Coordinates of C-alpha atoms in Angstrom, one line a residue:
X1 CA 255.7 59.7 149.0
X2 CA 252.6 59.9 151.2
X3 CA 253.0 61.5 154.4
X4 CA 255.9 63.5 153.5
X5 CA 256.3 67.3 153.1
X6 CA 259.4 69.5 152.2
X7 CA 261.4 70.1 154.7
X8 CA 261.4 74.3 156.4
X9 CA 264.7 76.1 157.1
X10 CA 267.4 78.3 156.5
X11 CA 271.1 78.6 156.2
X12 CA 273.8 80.3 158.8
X13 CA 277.2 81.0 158.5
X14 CA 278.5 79.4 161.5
X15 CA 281.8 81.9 161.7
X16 CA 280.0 85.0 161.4
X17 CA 275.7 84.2 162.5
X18 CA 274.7 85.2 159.0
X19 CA 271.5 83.8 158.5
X20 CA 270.0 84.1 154.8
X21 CA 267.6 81.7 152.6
X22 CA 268.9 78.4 150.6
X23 CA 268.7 79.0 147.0
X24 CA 269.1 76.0 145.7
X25 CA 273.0 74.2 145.6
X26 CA 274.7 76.5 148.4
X27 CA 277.3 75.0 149.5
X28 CA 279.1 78.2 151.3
X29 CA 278.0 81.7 152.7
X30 CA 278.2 84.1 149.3
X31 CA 278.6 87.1 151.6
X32 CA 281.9 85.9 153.8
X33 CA 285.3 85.1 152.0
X34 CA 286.4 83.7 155.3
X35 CA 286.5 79.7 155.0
X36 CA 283.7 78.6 157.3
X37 CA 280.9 76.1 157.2
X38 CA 277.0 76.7 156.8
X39 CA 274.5 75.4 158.7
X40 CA 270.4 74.3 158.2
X41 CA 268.1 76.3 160.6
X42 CA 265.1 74.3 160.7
X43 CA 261.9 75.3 161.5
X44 CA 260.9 72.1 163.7
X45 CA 262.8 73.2 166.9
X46 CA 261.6 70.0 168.6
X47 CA 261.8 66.9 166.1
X48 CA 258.8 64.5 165.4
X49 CA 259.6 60.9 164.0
X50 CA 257.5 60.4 161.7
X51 CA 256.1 56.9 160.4
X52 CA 258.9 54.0 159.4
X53 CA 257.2 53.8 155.9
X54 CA 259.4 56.6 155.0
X55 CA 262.4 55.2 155.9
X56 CA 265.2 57.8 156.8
X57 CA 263.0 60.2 155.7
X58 CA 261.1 60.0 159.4
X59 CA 263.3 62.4 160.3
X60 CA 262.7 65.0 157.9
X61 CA 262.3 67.2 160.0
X62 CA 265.8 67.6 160.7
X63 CA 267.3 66.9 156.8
X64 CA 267.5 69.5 154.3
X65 CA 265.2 67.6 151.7
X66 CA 262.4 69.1 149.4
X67 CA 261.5 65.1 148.3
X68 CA 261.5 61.4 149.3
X69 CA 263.0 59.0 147.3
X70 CA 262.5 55.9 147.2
X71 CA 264.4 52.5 148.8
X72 CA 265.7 54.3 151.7
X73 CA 266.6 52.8 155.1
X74 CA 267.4 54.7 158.3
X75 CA 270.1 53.8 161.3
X76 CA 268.8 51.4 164.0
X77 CA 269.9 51.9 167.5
X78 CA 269.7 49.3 170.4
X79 CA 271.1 48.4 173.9
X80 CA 274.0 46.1 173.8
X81 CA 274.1 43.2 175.6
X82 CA 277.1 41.1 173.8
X83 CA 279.7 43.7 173.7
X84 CA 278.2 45.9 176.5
X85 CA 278.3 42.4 178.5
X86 CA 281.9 41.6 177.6
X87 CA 283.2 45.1 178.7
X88 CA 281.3 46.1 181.4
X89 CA 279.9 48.7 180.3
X90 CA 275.6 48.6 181.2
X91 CA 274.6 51.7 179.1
X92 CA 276.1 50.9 175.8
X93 CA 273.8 51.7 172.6
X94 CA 275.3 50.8 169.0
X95 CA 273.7 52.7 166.5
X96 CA 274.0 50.5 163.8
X97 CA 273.6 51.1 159.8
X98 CA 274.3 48.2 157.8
X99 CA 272.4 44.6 156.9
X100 CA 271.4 43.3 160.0
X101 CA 267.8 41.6 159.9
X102 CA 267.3 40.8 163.4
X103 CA 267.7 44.4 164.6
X104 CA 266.3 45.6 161.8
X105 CA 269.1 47.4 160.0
X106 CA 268.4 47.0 156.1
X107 CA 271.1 49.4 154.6
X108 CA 271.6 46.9 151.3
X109 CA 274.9 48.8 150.8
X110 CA 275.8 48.4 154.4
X111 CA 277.2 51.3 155.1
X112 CA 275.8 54.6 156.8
X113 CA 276.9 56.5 153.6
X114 CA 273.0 56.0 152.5
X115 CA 272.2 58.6 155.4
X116 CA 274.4 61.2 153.2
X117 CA 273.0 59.8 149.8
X118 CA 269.2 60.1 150.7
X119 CA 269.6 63.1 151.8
X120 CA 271.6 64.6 149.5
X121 CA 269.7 63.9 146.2
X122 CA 266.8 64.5 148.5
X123 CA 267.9 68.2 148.4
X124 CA 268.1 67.9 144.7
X125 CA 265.6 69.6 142.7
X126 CA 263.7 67.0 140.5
X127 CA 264.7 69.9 137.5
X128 CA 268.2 69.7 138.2
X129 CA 270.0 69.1 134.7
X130 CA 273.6 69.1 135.9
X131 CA 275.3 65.8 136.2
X132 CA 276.1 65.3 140.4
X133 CA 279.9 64.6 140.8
X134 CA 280.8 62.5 143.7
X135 CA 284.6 61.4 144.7
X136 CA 284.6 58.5 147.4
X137 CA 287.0 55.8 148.7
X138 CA 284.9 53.5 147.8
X139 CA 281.3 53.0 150.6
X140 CA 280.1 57.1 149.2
X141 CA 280.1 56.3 145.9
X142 CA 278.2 52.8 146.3
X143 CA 275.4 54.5 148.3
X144 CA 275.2 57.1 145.7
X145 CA 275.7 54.6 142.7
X146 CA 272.1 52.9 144.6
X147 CA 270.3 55.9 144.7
X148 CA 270.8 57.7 141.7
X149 CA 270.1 54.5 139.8
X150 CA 266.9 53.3 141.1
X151 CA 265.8 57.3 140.9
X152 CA 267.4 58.0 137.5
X153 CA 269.4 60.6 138.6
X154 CA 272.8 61.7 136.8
X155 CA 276.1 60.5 138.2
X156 CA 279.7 60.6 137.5
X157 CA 281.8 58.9 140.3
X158 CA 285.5 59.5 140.6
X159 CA 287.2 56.1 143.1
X160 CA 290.6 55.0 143.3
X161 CA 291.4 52.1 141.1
X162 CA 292.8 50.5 143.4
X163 CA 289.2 50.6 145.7
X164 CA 286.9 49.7 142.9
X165 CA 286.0 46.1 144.3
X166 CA 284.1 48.1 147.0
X167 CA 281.6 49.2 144.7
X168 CA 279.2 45.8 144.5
X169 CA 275.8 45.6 144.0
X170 CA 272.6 43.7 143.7
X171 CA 272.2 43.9 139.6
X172 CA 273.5 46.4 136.8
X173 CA 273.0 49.8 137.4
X174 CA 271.1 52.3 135.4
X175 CA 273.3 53.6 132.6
X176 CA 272.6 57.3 134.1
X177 CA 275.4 56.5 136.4
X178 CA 279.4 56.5 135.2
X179 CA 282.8 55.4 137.1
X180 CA 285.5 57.0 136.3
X181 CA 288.9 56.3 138.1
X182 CA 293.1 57.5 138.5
X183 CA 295.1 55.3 137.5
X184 CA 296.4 52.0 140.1
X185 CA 298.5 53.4 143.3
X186 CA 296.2 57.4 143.2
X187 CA 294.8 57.2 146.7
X188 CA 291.2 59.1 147.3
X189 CA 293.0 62.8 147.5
X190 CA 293.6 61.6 143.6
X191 CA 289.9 61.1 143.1
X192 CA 289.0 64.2 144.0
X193 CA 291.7 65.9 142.4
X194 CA 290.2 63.3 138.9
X195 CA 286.5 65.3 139.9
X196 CA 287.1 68.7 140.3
X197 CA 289.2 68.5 136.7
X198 CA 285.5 67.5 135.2
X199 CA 283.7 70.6 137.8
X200 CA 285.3 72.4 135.8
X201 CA 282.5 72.4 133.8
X202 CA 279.7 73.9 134.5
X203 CA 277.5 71.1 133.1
X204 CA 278.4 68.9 136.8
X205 CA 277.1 70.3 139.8
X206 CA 279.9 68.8 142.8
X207 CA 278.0 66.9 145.6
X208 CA 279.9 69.2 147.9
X209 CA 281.5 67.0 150.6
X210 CA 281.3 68.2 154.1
X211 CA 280.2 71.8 153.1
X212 CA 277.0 70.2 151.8
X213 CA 274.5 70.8 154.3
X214 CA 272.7 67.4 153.4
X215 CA 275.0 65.3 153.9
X216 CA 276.6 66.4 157.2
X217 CA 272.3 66.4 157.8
X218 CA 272.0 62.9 156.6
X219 CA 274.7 61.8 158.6
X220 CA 273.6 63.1 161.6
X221 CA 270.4 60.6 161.5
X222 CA 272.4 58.1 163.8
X223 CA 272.9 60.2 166.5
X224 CA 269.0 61.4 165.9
X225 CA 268.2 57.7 165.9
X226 CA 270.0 57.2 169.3
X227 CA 269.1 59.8 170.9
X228 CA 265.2 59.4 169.7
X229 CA 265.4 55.7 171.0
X230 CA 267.2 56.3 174.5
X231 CA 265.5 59.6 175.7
X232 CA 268.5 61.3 176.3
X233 CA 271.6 62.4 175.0
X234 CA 274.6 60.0 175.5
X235 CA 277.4 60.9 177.4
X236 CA 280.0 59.6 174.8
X237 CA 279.9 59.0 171.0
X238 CA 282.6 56.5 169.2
X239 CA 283.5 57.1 165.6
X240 CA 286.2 56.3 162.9
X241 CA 286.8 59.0 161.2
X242 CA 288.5 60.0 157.6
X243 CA 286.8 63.2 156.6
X244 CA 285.5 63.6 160.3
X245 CA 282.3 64.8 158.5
X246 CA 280.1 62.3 161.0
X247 CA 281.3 63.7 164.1
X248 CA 281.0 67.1 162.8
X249 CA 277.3 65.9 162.3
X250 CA 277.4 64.2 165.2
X251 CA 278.1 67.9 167.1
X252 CA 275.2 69.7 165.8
X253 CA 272.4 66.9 165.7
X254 CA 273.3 67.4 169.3
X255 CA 273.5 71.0 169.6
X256 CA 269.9 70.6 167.7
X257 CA 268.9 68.5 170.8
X258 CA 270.2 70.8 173.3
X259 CA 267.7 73.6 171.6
X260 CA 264.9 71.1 171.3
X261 CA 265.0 70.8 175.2
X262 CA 263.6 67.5 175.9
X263 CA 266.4 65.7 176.1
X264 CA 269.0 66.8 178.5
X265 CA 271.6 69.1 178.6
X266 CA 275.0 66.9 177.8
X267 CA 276.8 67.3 175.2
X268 CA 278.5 64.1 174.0
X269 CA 282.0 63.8 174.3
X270 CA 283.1 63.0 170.7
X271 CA 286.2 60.3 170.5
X272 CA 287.2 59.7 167.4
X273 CA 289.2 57.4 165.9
X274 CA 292.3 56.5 162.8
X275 CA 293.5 53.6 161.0
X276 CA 297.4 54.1 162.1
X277 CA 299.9 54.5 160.0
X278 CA 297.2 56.8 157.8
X279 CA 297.0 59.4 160.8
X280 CA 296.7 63.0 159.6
X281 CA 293.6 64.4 162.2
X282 CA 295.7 62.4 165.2
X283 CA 298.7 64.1 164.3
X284 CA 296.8 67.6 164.5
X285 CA 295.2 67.1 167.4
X286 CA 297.7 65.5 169.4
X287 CA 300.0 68.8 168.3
X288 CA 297.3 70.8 169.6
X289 CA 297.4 72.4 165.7
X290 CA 294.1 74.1 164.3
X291 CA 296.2 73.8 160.4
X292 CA 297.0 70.2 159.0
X293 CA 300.6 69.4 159.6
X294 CA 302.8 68.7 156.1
X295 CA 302.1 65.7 155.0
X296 CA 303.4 64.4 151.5
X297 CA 301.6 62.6 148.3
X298 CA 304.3 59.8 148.5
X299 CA 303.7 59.0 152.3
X300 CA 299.9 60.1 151.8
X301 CA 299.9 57.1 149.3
X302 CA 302.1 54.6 150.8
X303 CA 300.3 55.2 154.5
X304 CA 297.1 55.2 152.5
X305 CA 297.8 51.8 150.9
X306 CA 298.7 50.0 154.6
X307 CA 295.4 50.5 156.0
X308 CA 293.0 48.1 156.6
X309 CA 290.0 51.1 156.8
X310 CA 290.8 52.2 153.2
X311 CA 287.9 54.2 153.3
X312 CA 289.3 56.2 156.3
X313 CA 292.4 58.1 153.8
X314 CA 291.2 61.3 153.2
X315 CA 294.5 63.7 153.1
X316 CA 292.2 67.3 153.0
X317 CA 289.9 67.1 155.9
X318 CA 287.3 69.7 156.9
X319 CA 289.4 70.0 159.8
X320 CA 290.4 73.7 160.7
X321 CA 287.5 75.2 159.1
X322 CA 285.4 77.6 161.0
X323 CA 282.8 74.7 162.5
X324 CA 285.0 71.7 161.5
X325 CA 286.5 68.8 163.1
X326 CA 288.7 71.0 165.7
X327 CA 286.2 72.9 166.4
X328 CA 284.3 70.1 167.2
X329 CA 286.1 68.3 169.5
X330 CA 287.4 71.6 171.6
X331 CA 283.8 72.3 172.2
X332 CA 283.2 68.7 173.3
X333 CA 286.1 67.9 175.2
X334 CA 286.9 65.3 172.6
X335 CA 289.7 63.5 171.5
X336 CA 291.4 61.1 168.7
X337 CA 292.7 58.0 169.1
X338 CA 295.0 55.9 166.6
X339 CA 294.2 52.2 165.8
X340 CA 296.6 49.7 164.1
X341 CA 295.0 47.2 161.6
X342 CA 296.0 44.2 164.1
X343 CA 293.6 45.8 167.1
X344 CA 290.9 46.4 164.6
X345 CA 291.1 42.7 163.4
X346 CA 290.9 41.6 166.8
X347 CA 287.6 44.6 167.5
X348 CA 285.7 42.9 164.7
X349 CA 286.3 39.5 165.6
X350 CA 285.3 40.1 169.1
X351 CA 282.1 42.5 168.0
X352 CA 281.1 38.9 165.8
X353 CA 281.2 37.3 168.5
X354 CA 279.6 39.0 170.9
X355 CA 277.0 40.7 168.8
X356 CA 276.6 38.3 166.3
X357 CA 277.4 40.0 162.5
X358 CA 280.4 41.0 160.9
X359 CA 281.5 44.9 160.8
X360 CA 283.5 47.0 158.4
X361 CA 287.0 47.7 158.8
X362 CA 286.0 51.8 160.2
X363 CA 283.8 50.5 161.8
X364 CA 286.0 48.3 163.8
X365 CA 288.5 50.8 164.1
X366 CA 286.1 52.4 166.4
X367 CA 285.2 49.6 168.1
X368 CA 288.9 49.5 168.4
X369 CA 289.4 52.9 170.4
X370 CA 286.0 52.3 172.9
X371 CA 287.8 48.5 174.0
X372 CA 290.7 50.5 174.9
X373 CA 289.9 53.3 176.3
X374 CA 287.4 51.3 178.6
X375 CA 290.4 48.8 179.4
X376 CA 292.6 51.7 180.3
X377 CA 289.6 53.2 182.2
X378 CA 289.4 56.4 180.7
X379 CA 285.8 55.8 180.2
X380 CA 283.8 55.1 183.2
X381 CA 281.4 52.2 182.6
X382 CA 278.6 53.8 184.0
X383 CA 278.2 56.5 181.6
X384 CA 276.0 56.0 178.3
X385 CA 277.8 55.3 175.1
X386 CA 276.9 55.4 171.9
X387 CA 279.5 53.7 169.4
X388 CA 278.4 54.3 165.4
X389 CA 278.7 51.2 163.7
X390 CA 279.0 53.1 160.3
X391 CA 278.8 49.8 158.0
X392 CA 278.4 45.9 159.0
X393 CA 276.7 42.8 157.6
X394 CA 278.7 43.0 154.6
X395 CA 280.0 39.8 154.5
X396 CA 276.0 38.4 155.8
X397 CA 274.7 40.2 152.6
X398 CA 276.6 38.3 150.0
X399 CA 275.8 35.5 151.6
X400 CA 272.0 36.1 152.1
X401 CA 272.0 37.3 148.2
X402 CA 273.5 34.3 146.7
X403 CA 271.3 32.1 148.6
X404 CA 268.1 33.8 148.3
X405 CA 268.8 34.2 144.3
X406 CA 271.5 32.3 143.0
X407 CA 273.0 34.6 141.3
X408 CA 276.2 36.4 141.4
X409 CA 276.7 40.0 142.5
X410 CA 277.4 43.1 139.9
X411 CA 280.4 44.8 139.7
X412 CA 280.5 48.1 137.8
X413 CA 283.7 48.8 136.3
X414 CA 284.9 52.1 135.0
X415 CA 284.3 54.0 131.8
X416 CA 287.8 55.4 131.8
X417 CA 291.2 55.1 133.8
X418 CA 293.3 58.3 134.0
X419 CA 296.6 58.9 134.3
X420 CA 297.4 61.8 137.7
X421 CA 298.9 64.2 135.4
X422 CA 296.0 64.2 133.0
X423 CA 294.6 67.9 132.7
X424 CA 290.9 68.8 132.5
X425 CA 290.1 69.1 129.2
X426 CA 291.7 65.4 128.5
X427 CA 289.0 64.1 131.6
X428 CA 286.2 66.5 129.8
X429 CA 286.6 65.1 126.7
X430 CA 285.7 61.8 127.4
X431 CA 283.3 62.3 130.5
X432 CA 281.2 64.6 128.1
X433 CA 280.5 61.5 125.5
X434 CA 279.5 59.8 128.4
X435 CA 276.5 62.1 129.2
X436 CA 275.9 63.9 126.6

């Protein structure tokens, strides 16, 4: 892609200050056997956007990514007046990533899980011969479905069958990509459990999750496009959270600010936000607990299955982990808030209204947390704000495709349905015809 040029940097072991060279899929520091999470070090200490041809790629500077693919999109950020307006608040930026034509947002997946997906395969080597294995809820593996179709790359994706009406799209998908599914009433801790039974094999290469330096990278692109577009660092940053991946992001774009030095010296104070009753990173936090409290499969599945924010039910969080979640929000002063599905109905409704397209149900959820915490005044409305919108203009989408083309939209189904007990040499046996 013209204009573009691999990315410079190294790796860190954020426990221990290791520093030491990527070699190609590292996902963890080979010299520590203490659980902690790696870092990029990039050479560009202050970041230079480069041209909006490339898409999210403009801020390479800052991804770990040695090529550009193509169709990519990046967050848009911008002042709000409707929501602002309605509560008050003068300095609120949404940084939004989604379908949203008069802003300028044209995720087609609408969802800020393209951020991770871009960026990930953009780390890929254009040699690699392993199939990529990616478990989701539903919005990762339709990002990653996108890209590794329309750049014939290798994919196996393991969703919940209960969540597989989430992965739409605008026609069939390359045949180089595969669905496979546990069986109706496994939650997403069941499709990754379905995944790492086919890693088991070293012919699939996992995408990695949070460890993957790419996608935490990729991720962190909305707080690189607000900060970019205001000048400064905001003083607060609203997110739903499942994984808490974003936030963790969200943390070290802005420590990356900090170093770059043009930008002020705050660091954002990250409030994030659950679908109640699915509430395992509340129920940590609130107990002051660095370990995840007990919490079982059956009420996992059954909390899992209330929830409007489906995509928010990830039972394993990178949460105690030596640069995780915890550590994230002790460093920030930051804090989690719970959200029932009745107060993120009404957050979506009123962000329709007053900003004029439809959000996601996470999305809402952290809509959710700012209305109330700015009713209860526990954010003062002079600060600056920045609420991630992490996936909108769903339901504007379908509607723009059907009348632009006429057609339908695609729905990929899966190649095989598993039962939870099934063992990993029933799973390889059929996901190897599918590849090889």
């Amino acid at each position: 892609m013209k204009g573009f040029q691999p990315t410079r940097y190294y790796l860190e072991n954020v426990l221990t200050g290791t520093q030491f060279p990527d070699r190609g899929w590292m996902l963890d520091d080979p010299g520590c056997s203490d659980p902690a999470l790696v870092r990029a070090v990039y050479s560009a200490k202050q970041i230079e956007v480069k041209d909006e041809s490339l898409g999210l790629y403009k801020f390479s500077d800052w991804l770990p990514v040695s090529r550009a693919l193509k169709g990519s999109a990046s967050p848009v950020t911008y002042h709000s007046k409707g929501l602002g307006g309605y509560l008050g608040l003068k300095n609120l930026y949404i940084t939004f990533s989604g379908w949203f034509p008069e802003i300028g947002a044209s995720m087609t997946t609408c969802s800020f899980k393209e951020t991770e997906a871009y960026s990930v395969c953009g780390r890929m080597e254009a040699d690699e011969r392993r199939v990529l294995v990616v478990a989701s809820a539903g919005n990762t593996a339709r990002a990653f479905a996108k890209v590794c179709s329309e750049n014939n790359i290798p994919l196996l994706i393991s969703v919940p069958r209960d969540n597989i009406n989430a992965l739409w799209f605008e026609k069939p998908l390359n045949d180089c990509v595969k669905l496979i599914c546990p069986e109706a009433g496994g939650d997403y801790f069941d499709a990754i459990h379905l995944s790492n039974l086919v890693l088991m094999s070293d012919r699939y290469v996992a995408e990695g999750g949070c460890k993957n330096i790419a996608r935490r990278d990729g991720m962190g692109t909305t707080v690189l496009s607000a900060v970019t577009f205001l000048g400064m660092i905001p003083d607060y940053y609203f997110q739903a959270v499942g994984s808490g991946t974003g936030a963790i992001a969200a943390w070290e774009a802005n420590l990356r600010f900090l170093a770059d030095g043009r930008y002020g010296d705050t660091k954002m104070k990250l409030i994030v936000s659950q679908n109640a009753p699915f509430l395992p990173i509340y129920d940590a936090w609130k107990a002051g607990s660095r370990a995840m409290l007990p919490y079982s499969d059956e009420q996992a599945r059954k909390d899992a299955e209330a929830i409007d924010a489906k995509v928010l039910s990830n039972r394993k969080p990178p949460y105690g982990i030596a640069g995780g979640l915890f550590d994230a929000l002790t460093e920030t002063g930051g804090d989690v808030d719970a959200v029932s599905n009745d107060r993120l109905r009404e957050a979506a409704r009123i962000f329709a209204e007053t900003e004029g397209i439809d959000i996601h149900p996470a999305a809402a959820t952290a809509t959710a947390s700012l209305i109330e915490r700015v009713l209860s005044g526990s954010v003062e409305p002079d600060k600056t704000i920045m609420l991630n919108i992490t996936g909108g203009g769903e339901e504007r989408f379908k509607a723009d495709f059907t009348e632009q083309t006429g057609r339908e939209l695609f729905y990929l189904q899966p190649e095989h349905v598993f039962p939870l007990g099934a063992t990993s040499c029933e799973v390889l046996e059929v996901v190897d015809k599918l590849f090889f």
